Coordinates of C-alpha atoms in Angstrom, one line a residue:
Chain A
M863 CA 32.1 -17.8 12.6
S864 CA 34.5 -15.3 14.2
K865 CA 31.7 -12.8 13.9
K866 CA 29.5 -14.8 16.2
A867 CA 32.3 -15.1 18.8
N868 CA 32.5 -11.3 19.0
K869 CA 28.9 -11.0 20.0
T870 CA 28.1 -10.2 23.6
P871 CA 25.8 -12.6 25.5
E872 CA 22.9 -10.0 25.2
Q873 CA 23.4 -9.8 21.5
Q874 CA 23.3 -13.6 21.2
Q875 CA 20.2 -13.8 23.4
Y876 CA 18.5 -11.2 21.3
E877 CA 19.4 -13.0 18.1
Q878 CA 17.6 -16.1 19.4
L879 CA 14.5 -14.0 20.3
E880 CA 14.5 -12.3 16.9
Q881 CA 14.9 -15.6 15.0
K882 CA 11.5 -16.8 16.4
H883 CA 9.8 -13.9 14.6
E884 CA 11.8 -13.9 11.5
L885 CA 10.1 -15.0 8.3
K886 CA 12.1 -17.7 6.6
R887 CA 12.8 -17.9 2.9
P888 CA 10.6 -20.6 1.4
V889 CA 13.5 -22.6 0.1
M890 CA 11.5 -25.5 -1.4
K891 CA 9.1 -23.2 -3.2
N892 CA 12.0 -21.0 -4.4
C893 CA 13.8 -24.1 -5.7
I894 CA 10.8 -25.3 -7.6
R895 CA 10.1 -21.9 -9.1
A896 CA 13.8 -21.4 -10.0
F897 CA 13.8 -24.9 -11.7
W898 CA 10.8 -24.1 -13.9
V899 CA 11.6 -20.6 -14.8
G900 CA 15.3 -21.3 -15.4
G901 CA 14.4 -24.3 -17.4
L902 CA 11.9 -22.3 -19.5
I903 CA 14.5 -19.7 -20.2
C904 CA 16.9 -22.4 -21.4
V905 CA 14.1 -23.9 -23.6
V906 CA 13.7 -20.5 -25.3
G907 CA 17.5 -20.3 -25.8
Q908 CA 17.4 -23.8 -27.3
A909 CA 14.6 -22.8 -29.7
I910 CA 16.6 -19.7 -30.7
T911 CA 19.7 -22.0 -31.3
Y912 CA 17.6 -24.2 -33.6
F913 CA 16.3 -21.2 -35.4
Y914 CA 19.8 -20.0 -36.2
I915 CA 20.9 -23.5 -37.2
Y916 CA 17.9 -24.2 -39.5
R917 CA 17.1 -20.8 -40.9
F918 CA 20.7 -19.4 -41.2
D919 CA 24.1 -20.8 -41.9
F920 CA 25.1 -21.7 -38.4
T921 CA 26.3 -25.0 -37.0
E922 CA 25.7 -26.3 -33.4
Q923 CA 29.2 -24.9 -32.5
T924 CA 28.7 -21.5 -34.0
A925 CA 25.1 -20.8 -33.1
G926 CA 26.1 -20.1 -29.5
N927 CA 27.2 -16.5 -29.9
P928 CA 24.1 -15.2 -31.8
T929 CA 21.9 -17.1 -29.3
V930 CA 23.5 -15.4 -26.3
A931 CA 23.3 -12.1 -28.1
T932 CA 19.6 -12.6 -28.8
M933 CA 18.9 -13.7 -25.2
I934 CA 20.6 -10.7 -23.8
F935 CA 18.7 -8.5 -26.2
L936 CA 15.4 -10.0 -24.9
S937 CA 16.6 -9.6 -21.4
M938 CA 17.3 -5.9 -22.1
L939 CA 13.8 -5.3 -23.4
L940 CA 12.3 -7.0 -20.4
T941 CA 14.5 -5.1 -18.0
G942 CA 13.7 -1.8 -19.8
F943 CA 10.0 -2.5 -19.6
G944 CA 10.3 -3.3 -15.9
V945 CA 9.3 -6.9 -16.2
Y946 CA 12.6 -8.7 -15.4
D947 CA 12.8 -7.5 -11.8
R948 CA 9.4 -8.9 -11.1
L949 CA 10.3 -12.2 -12.8
G950 CA 13.4 -12.1 -10.6
Q951 CA 11.4 -11.7 -7.4
F952 CA 9.3 -14.7 -8.5
A953 CA 12.0 -17.0 -9.9
G954 CA 15.1 -16.1 -7.9
A955 CA 18.1 -18.0 -9.1
G956 CA 16.0 -19.3 -12.1
S957 CA 16.2 -15.9 -13.8
A958 CA 19.5 -14.8 -12.2
V959 CA 21.8 -17.7 -13.2
P960 CA 21.1 -17.9 -17.0
V961 CA 22.9 -15.3 -19.2
T962 CA 19.7 -13.2 -19.2
G963 CA 20.3 -12.6 -15.5
F964 CA 23.8 -11.4 -16.3
G965 CA 22.4 -9.1 -19.0
N966 CA 19.9 -7.8 -16.5
A967 CA 22.6 -7.0 -14.0
V968 CA 24.5 -4.9 -16.6
I969 CA 21.5 -3.2 -18.1
S970 CA 19.7 -2.4 -14.9
A971 CA 22.8 -0.6 -13.6
A972 CA 23.1 1.3 -16.9
I973 CA 19.5 2.5 -16.7
E974 CA 19.8 3.4 -13.1
H975 CA 22.8 5.7 -13.6
R976 CA 21.7 7.3 -16.8
T977 CA 20.8 10.4 -14.8
E978 CA 24.5 10.9 -13.9
G979 CA 25.4 11.2 -17.6
F980 CA 26.8 8.8 -20.2
V981 CA 30.5 8.8 -19.2
L982 CA 30.5 9.0 -15.4
G983 CA 27.0 7.6 -14.9
V984 CA 26.4 4.8 -17.5
G985 CA 30.1 4.1 -18.2
G986 CA 31.3 4.2 -14.7
N987 CA 28.5 2.2 -13.1
M988 CA 27.3 -0.3 -15.8
F989 CA 29.5 -3.0 -14.5
K990 CA 28.9 -2.2 -10.8
L991 CA 27.1 -5.6 -10.3
A992 CA 28.5 -7.6 -13.2
G993 CA 32.1 -6.4 -12.9
A994 CA 32.9 -9.0 -10.2
V995 CA 31.4 -11.8 -12.3
I996 CA 33.6 -10.8 -15.2
L997 CA 36.7 -10.4 -13.1
F998 CA 36.5 -13.6 -11.3
G999 CA 35.0 -15.5 -14.3
V1000 CA 38.0 -14.5 -16.5
F1001 CA 40.5 -15.2 -13.7
S1002 CA 39.1 -18.6 -12.9
A1003 CA 39.0 -19.5 -16.6
F1004 CA 42.7 -18.5 -16.8
V1005 CA 43.6 -20.7 -13.8
V1006 CA 41.7 -23.7 -15.2
A1007 CA 43.3 -23.2 -18.6
L1008 CA 46.7 -23.0 -17.0
I1009 CA 46.2 -26.2 -15.1
K1010 CA 45.0 -27.9 -18.3
T1011 CA 48.0 -26.7 -20.3
L1012 CA 50.4 -27.9 -17.6
L1013 CA 48.8 -31.3 -17.4
I1014 CA 49.0 -31.6 -21.2
M1015 CA 52.7 -30.5 -21.2
W1016 CA 53.5 -33.1 -18.5
G1017 CA 51.6 -35.7 -20.5
V1018 CA 49.1 -36.5 -17.8
I1019 CA 46.1 -35.9 -20.2
Chain B
M382 CA 11.8 20.7 30.6
L383 CA 13.9 17.7 31.1
K384 CA 12.1 14.8 32.8
G385 CA 13.8 11.7 33.9
K386 CA 16.9 10.7 32.0
Q387 CA 16.2 11.5 28.3
S388 CA 12.8 13.0 27.9
W389 CA 11.4 16.5 27.4
V390 CA 8.0 17.7 28.6
F391 CA 6.6 20.5 26.5
E392 CA 4.5 22.4 29.0
N393 CA 3.6 25.2 26.6
R394 CA 1.9 22.8 24.2
P395 CA 3.5 23.4 20.8
V396 CA 0.6 22.9 18.3
I397 CA 0.8 21.2 15.0
A398 CA -1.0 23.9 13.1
A399 CA -1.1 22.1 9.8
A400 CA 0.6 19.2 8.0
G401 CA 1.1 18.2 4.4
V402 CA 1.7 14.8 2.9
S403 CA 2.8 13.7 -0.6
G404 CA 3.3 10.3 -2.0
G405 CA 4.0 8.2 -5.1
P406 CA 2.1 5.8 -7.3
F407 CA 2.6 2.8 -5.0
E408 CA 1.2 4.8 -2.1
A409 CA -1.7 5.9 -4.2
N410 CA -2.7 2.3 -4.5
G411 CA -2.1 1.7 -0.8
N412 CA -4.3 1.6 2.3
L413 CA -4.1 5.3 3.2
A414 CA -4.4 7.0 -0.2
E415 CA -7.2 9.3 0.9
D416 CA -5.0 10.7 3.7
F417 CA -2.4 12.1 1.2
D418 CA -2.7 15.7 0.0
V419 CA -0.6 15.2 -3.1
L420 CA -0.3 11.9 -5.0
H421 CA 1.8 11.3 -8.1
D422 CA 1.1 8.7 -10.6
D423 CA 4.7 8.6 -11.8
L424 CA 7.9 8.0 -9.8
W425 CA 9.7 10.7 -11.8
M426 CA 7.2 13.4 -10.8
G427 CA 8.1 15.5 -13.9
E428 CA 11.8 15.6 -13.0
D429 CA 14.7 14.1 -14.8
S430 CA 16.1 12.2 -11.9
Y431 CA 14.7 10.3 -8.9
E432 CA 16.7 12.5 -6.5
K433 CA 15.1 15.6 -7.9
A434 CA 11.7 13.9 -7.6
H435 CA 12.6 13.1 -4.0
R436 CA 13.2 16.8 -3.4
V437 CA 9.9 17.7 -5.1
L438 CA 8.0 15.4 -2.7
L439 CA 9.4 17.2 0.4
E440 CA 8.8 20.6 -1.2
E441 CA 5.2 19.8 -1.9
A442 CA 4.6 18.5 1.6
G443 CA 6.1 21.6 3.2
Q444 CA 4.2 23.9 0.9
T445 CA 0.9 22.1 1.5
A446 CA 1.4 22.5 5.3
L447 CA 2.1 26.2 4.9
N448 CA -1.0 26.7 2.6
K449 CA -3.3 24.8 5.0
A450 CA -2.2 27.0 7.9
N451 CA -2.4 30.1 5.7
I452 CA 1.1 31.1 6.7
Q453 CA 3.7 32.7 4.4
K454 CA 7.1 31.0 4.4
E455 CA 8.7 34.4 5.5
D456 CA 6.8 34.0 8.8
V457 CA 8.5 30.6 9.5
Q458 CA 11.7 30.9 11.5
F459 CA 13.2 27.5 11.1
Y460 CA 13.0 24.5 8.8
I461 CA 14.1 21.1 10.1
A462 CA 14.3 18.3 7.6
G463 CA 16.2 15.1 6.8
D464 CA 16.1 12.1 4.5
L465 CA 18.2 9.0 3.7
I466 CA 20.2 10.1 0.7
N467 CA 23.9 10.9 1.0
Q468 CA 24.5 14.2 2.6
I469 CA 20.7 14.6 2.9
T470 CA 20.7 16.5 -0.4
P471 CA 17.0 16.4 -1.2
S472 CA 16.3 18.1 2.2
S473 CA 19.0 20.7 1.7
L474 CA 17.9 21.4 -1.8
S475 CA 14.3 21.8 -0.7
A476 CA 15.7 24.3 1.9
R477 CA 17.4 26.2 -1.0
T478 CA 14.0 26.5 -2.6
I479 CA 12.0 27.4 0.4
Q480 CA 14.6 29.9 1.9
I481 CA 13.8 29.3 5.5
P482 CA 16.8 29.1 8.0
Y483 CA 17.5 25.4 8.0
F484 CA 18.6 22.6 10.2
G485 CA 19.5 19.5 8.2
I486 CA 19.3 16.4 10.4
F487 CA 20.0 12.7 9.9
G488 CA 18.4 10.0 11.9
A489 CA 17.7 7.6 9.0
C490 CA 14.0 6.6 9.3
S491 CA 13.7 8.1 12.8
T492 CA 14.3 11.6 11.2
S493 CA 10.6 12.5 11.3
M494 CA 10.3 12.3 15.1
E495 CA 13.8 13.7 15.6
G496 CA 12.6 16.7 13.6
L497 CA 9.3 17.0 15.5
A498 CA 10.9 16.7 18.9
L499 CA 13.4 19.5 18.0
A500 CA 10.7 21.7 16.5
S501 CA 8.5 21.2 19.5
F502 CA 11.4 22.0 21.8
I503 CA 12.3 25.2 20.0
V504 CA 8.7 26.4 19.9
N505 CA 8.1 25.4 23.5
Y506 CA 10.9 27.7 24.6
R507 CA 9.9 30.5 22.3
G508 CA 12.9 30.0 20.1
A509 CA 10.5 30.4 17.2
D510 CA 6.9 31.2 16.5
Y511 CA 6.7 28.8 13.6
V512 CA 8.9 25.8 12.7
L513 CA 8.4 23.6 9.7
T514 CA 9.7 20.1 10.0
G515 CA 9.6 17.2 7.6
A516 CA 11.1 13.9 6.4
S517 CA 10.9 12.2 3.1
S518 CA 12.1 9.1 1.1
H519 CA 11.8 8.1 -2.5
N520 CA 11.8 4.4 -3.3
A521 CA 13.9 4.4 -6.4
A522 CA 16.4 7.0 -5.1
V523 CA 16.9 5.2 -1.8
E524 CA 17.1 1.7 -3.3
K525 CA 19.7 3.0 -5.7
Q526 CA 21.9 4.1 -2.9
F527 CA 21.4 1.3 -0.4
R528 CA 20.6 -1.7 -2.5
Y529 CA 20.5 -2.7 -6.1
P530 CA 19.4 -0.8 -9.3
T531 CA 15.6 -0.7 -9.3
E532 CA 15.3 -2.9 -12.4
Y533 CA 17.8 -5.5 -11.1
G534 CA 16.1 -8.9 -10.8
G535 CA 17.4 -10.0 -7.5
Q536 CA 15.1 -11.9 -5.2
K537 CA 14.2 -10.1 -2.0
P538 CA 13.8 -12.3 1.1
P539 CA 10.5 -12.1 3.1
T540 CA 12.2 -10.1 5.8
A541 CA 12.9 -7.2 3.3
Q542 CA 10.9 -4.0 3.4
W543 CA 9.6 -1.6 0.8
T544 CA 10.9 2.0 0.9
V545 CA 8.0 4.4 0.9
T546 CA 7.9 7.1 -1.7
G547 CA 6.5 9.9 0.3
A548 CA 7.0 13.0 2.4
G549 CA 5.3 14.5 5.4
A550 CA 5.8 18.0 6.8
A551 CA 4.3 19.7 9.8
L552 CA 4.1 23.3 10.9
V553 CA 4.7 23.5 14.7
T554 CA 3.7 26.7 16.3
S555 CA 3.1 28.5 19.6
K556 CA 0.5 30.6 18.0
P557 CA -2.3 28.4 16.8
S558 CA -4.9 30.1 14.7
G559 CA -7.7 27.7 15.4
Q560 CA -9.1 25.5 18.1
N561 CA -8.9 21.8 18.4
L562 CA -5.5 21.2 16.9
P563 CA -3.2 18.4 18.0
F564 CA -0.2 19.4 20.2
T565 CA 2.9 17.7 21.3
T566 CA 3.3 17.0 25.0
S567 CA 6.6 15.2 25.4
A568 CA 9.5 13.6 23.5
T569 CA 12.0 10.9 24.4
I570 CA 15.3 10.9 22.6
G571 CA 16.7 7.4 22.0
K572 CA 20.3 6.2 22.2
V573 CA 22.0 4.1 19.6
I574 CA 21.4 0.4 20.2
D575 CA 23.2 -2.3 18.3
M576 CA 22.2 -5.9 18.9
G577 CA 24.7 -7.3 16.4
L578 CA 22.4 -8.0 13.5
T579 CA 24.1 -7.6 10.1
D580 CA 21.4 -8.4 7.5
P581 CA 20.4 -5.2 5.6
F582 CA 17.4 -7.1 4.3
N583 CA 16.0 -7.4 7.9
M584 CA 15.9 -3.8 9.2
G585 CA 12.9 -4.5 11.4
G586 CA 14.7 -7.2 13.3
A587 CA 17.7 -4.9 13.8
M588 CA 15.6 -1.9 14.8
A589 CA 13.2 -3.6 17.3
P590 CA 15.6 -3.3 20.3
A591 CA 16.0 0.4 19.7
A592 CA 12.2 0.9 19.6
A593 CA 11.8 -1.2 22.8
D594 CA 14.6 0.8 24.6
T595 CA 13.1 4.2 23.7
I596 CA 9.5 3.2 24.6
T597 CA 10.7 1.7 27.9
A598 CA 12.7 4.8 28.7
H599 CA 9.7 7.0 27.8
F600 CA 7.4 5.3 30.3
K601 CA 10.1 5.3 33.0
D602 CA 10.9 8.9 32.5
M603 CA 7.3 10.1 32.3
Q604 CA 6.2 7.7 35.1
L605 CA 3.2 6.7 33.0
D606 CA 1.5 3.4 32.3
P607 CA 1.2 2.3 28.6
S608 CA -2.6 2.5 28.9
H609 CA -2.1 6.3 29.0
Y610 CA -2.0 6.2 25.2
D611 CA -4.8 5.2 22.9
L612 CA -2.1 4.2 20.4
I613 CA 1.6 3.5 20.4
V614 CA 2.8 3.5 16.9
T615 CA 6.2 2.6 15.6
G616 CA 7.7 4.0 12.5
D617 CA 8.8 1.2 10.2
L618 CA 9.5 -1.9 12.1
G619 CA 7.4 -4.1 9.7
R620 CA 6.0 -7.5 10.6
I621 CA 9.1 -9.0 12.1
G622 CA 10.4 -6.0 14.0
Q623 CA 7.0 -5.2 15.4
E624 CA 6.4 -8.7 16.8
T625 CA 9.9 -8.7 18.2
A626 CA 9.6 -5.3 19.8
Y627 CA 6.3 -6.3 21.4
E628 CA 8.0 -9.3 22.9
L629 CA 10.9 -7.2 24.2
L630 CA 8.5 -4.7 25.7
T631 CA 6.5 -7.5 27.4
N632 CA 9.8 -8.9 28.7
N633 CA 10.6 -5.4 30.1
G634 CA 7.4 -5.5 32.1
L635 CA 5.3 -3.1 29.9
K636 CA 1.8 -4.4 29.5
I637 CA 0.7 -2.9 26.2
D638 CA -2.6 -3.8 24.6
R639 CA -1.7 -5.6 21.4
E640 CA -4.5 -3.8 19.5
R641 CA -3.1 -0.5 20.6
F642 CA 0.4 -1.2 19.3
K643 CA 0.7 -0.5 15.6
D644 CA 3.3 0.2 13.0
C645 CA 3.3 2.8 10.2
G646 CA 5.0 0.4 7.8
L647 CA 2.2 -2.1 8.2
M648 CA -0.6 0.5 7.9
I649 CA 0.4 2.3 4.7
Y650 CA 0.0 -0.5 2.2
K651 CA -2.7 -3.1 1.4
D652 CA -2.1 -6.7 2.3
D653 CA -1.9 -7.7 -1.4
Q654 CA 0.8 -5.2 -2.3
P655 CA 4.2 -7.0 -2.7
V656 CA 6.1 -5.2 0.1
Q657 CA 7.4 -8.3 1.9
S658 CA 7.5 -7.3 5.6
G659 CA 6.0 -3.8 5.2
G660 CA 6.9 -0.3 4.4
S661 CA 10.0 1.6 5.5
G662 CA 12.0 4.8 4.9
A663 CA 12.1 8.2 6.4
G664 CA 8.9 9.1 4.6
C665 CA 7.0 6.2 6.0
S666 CA 6.4 7.5 9.6
A667 CA 6.2 11.1 8.4
A668 CA 3.5 10.4 5.8
V669 CA 1.5 8.1 8.1
L670 CA 1.7 10.4 11.1
Y671 CA 1.2 13.8 9.4
G672 CA -1.6 12.4 7.1
H673 CA -3.5 9.5 8.5
L674 CA -2.8 9.7 12.2
L675 CA -3.4 13.4 12.5
N676 CA -6.7 13.0 10.7
Q677 CA -7.6 10.2 13.1
L678 CA -6.7 12.5 16.1
K679 CA -8.9 15.3 14.7
Q680 CA -11.8 12.9 14.1
G681 CA -11.5 11.8 17.7
T682 CA -10.5 8.1 17.0
Y683 CA -7.6 8.7 19.3
R684 CA -6.9 11.3 22.0
R685 CA -3.3 10.5 22.9
I686 CA -0.8 8.8 20.8
L687 CA 2.9 8.0 21.1
V688 CA 4.8 7.9 17.8
V689 CA 8.1 6.1 17.9
A690 CA 10.1 6.4 14.7
T691 CA 12.9 3.9 14.3
G692 CA 16.0 4.3 12.2
A693 CA 18.8 2.0 11.0
L694 CA 22.0 4.1 11.0
L695 CA 23.9 2.0 8.5
S696 CA 25.5 2.9 5.2
P697 CA 26.3 0.6 2.3
L698 CA 30.0 1.2 3.2
T699 CA 29.6 0.1 6.9
F700 CA 27.7 -3.0 5.8
Q701 CA 30.5 -3.9 3.3
Q702 CA 33.0 -3.4 6.0
S703 CA 31.1 -6.0 8.1
E704 CA 29.9 -3.5 10.7
S705 CA 26.6 -4.6 12.4
I706 CA 23.6 -2.3 12.1
P707 CA 23.3 0.5 14.7
C708 CA 19.8 1.6 15.3
I709 CA 17.9 4.4 17.0
A710 CA 14.4 5.4 17.9
H711 CA 12.8 8.7 19.0
A712 CA 9.4 9.1 20.5
V713 CA 7.0 12.0 20.5
S714 CA 3.6 12.1 22.2
I715 CA 0.8 13.9 20.5
E716 CA -2.6 14.8 22.1
M717 CA -5.9 16.4 21.4
T718 CA -7.7 18.4 23.9

């Protein structure tokens, strides 16, 4: 909000004028698309989980890892063939939030910087987008685990 | 000659002897495909990186212009070019290839008209017989630098614009070989305008005030009425920016016929291409002007046009440091006898 306060009256006036012409994000349409595509990706994931449980020696607890690996592999193929970014434009959060979206963020950066070589290009840029997710994901997991440990130590839970 | 506050009049009529335009696959499917001289069906263009492909685009456009005019590169005194990539390397590397004394310029997407204005000025005052000027952009190379990786599945809002893969180059001369060639008559150099917008996915909205400022200044300096021109065409304002700029101009008291106010970013693609608010990039105005619009001038559809290329002078760094988007616009008027 401090940003707005710094604007001159002319800038604020212009912002109002510009807003009239600005195309708004179709939020409702985006939500519905995200719901269906995201749900569909999860259905595929569920099917793969069942596949590992019934065809291989996995249980409901252990099937998670191979399922995630398979989903990321599929996401990699779709990214490499140039399909995932189109799906992303259509589905928005629906294809960004599941683990396939995370895979896409890593893989697209790796493909993009291949031209700068394997070490400085792929290695240095692969986690350009996903790095923040990993950092803050691990850190918040640590904080939550710390709170849980303390609560158990104090006998609260 | 300086006229008014910020405009030049070119009384010696620098002529655009020839122009060359190259484009990528997305442009080949676009609205103006027949106005391109070279079209690639692959974004890589036979190179091993998008940045190199970017350079190839500009080289091809420049070479085509020289071939059409039947001029050897040794006869060209200066080469003025720019693009959007860090340190304008595609332009500088094309200058390494072509070996013409070189001015590298950066005006973001306004580079095309910055180059044409400077080239016309130099030629007008006999600083050179021939000046080659061009601007270019490559969708994948520019997106890589300013936004996300090309294959990243992020959703672009409807305000976003599509970076044109294309280049346009023109040979400006004081010694035209033929008759009936378009010539530049005046140029207005814009100042940097920042209306405090911060959304890099809404460049049109950010650039509209710069376009309006330069157009208003042009008519004030030249003491002309907007009806003087058959067409006033902006560079890459897109849908939102163009509507906004039109309202600003109307508020400034300029009565422009809505039919005569167009935007290169809205002309280059077909309506069914997924470009959100339209095309953008340094190659957008260069490719549309040096291809389509020059052809239209030669065919007599227009006699006088004013081309106003707009540029957003931000970098990914300034955006991350919460700077708003500074914008600029330069105008050049082109006429046929």
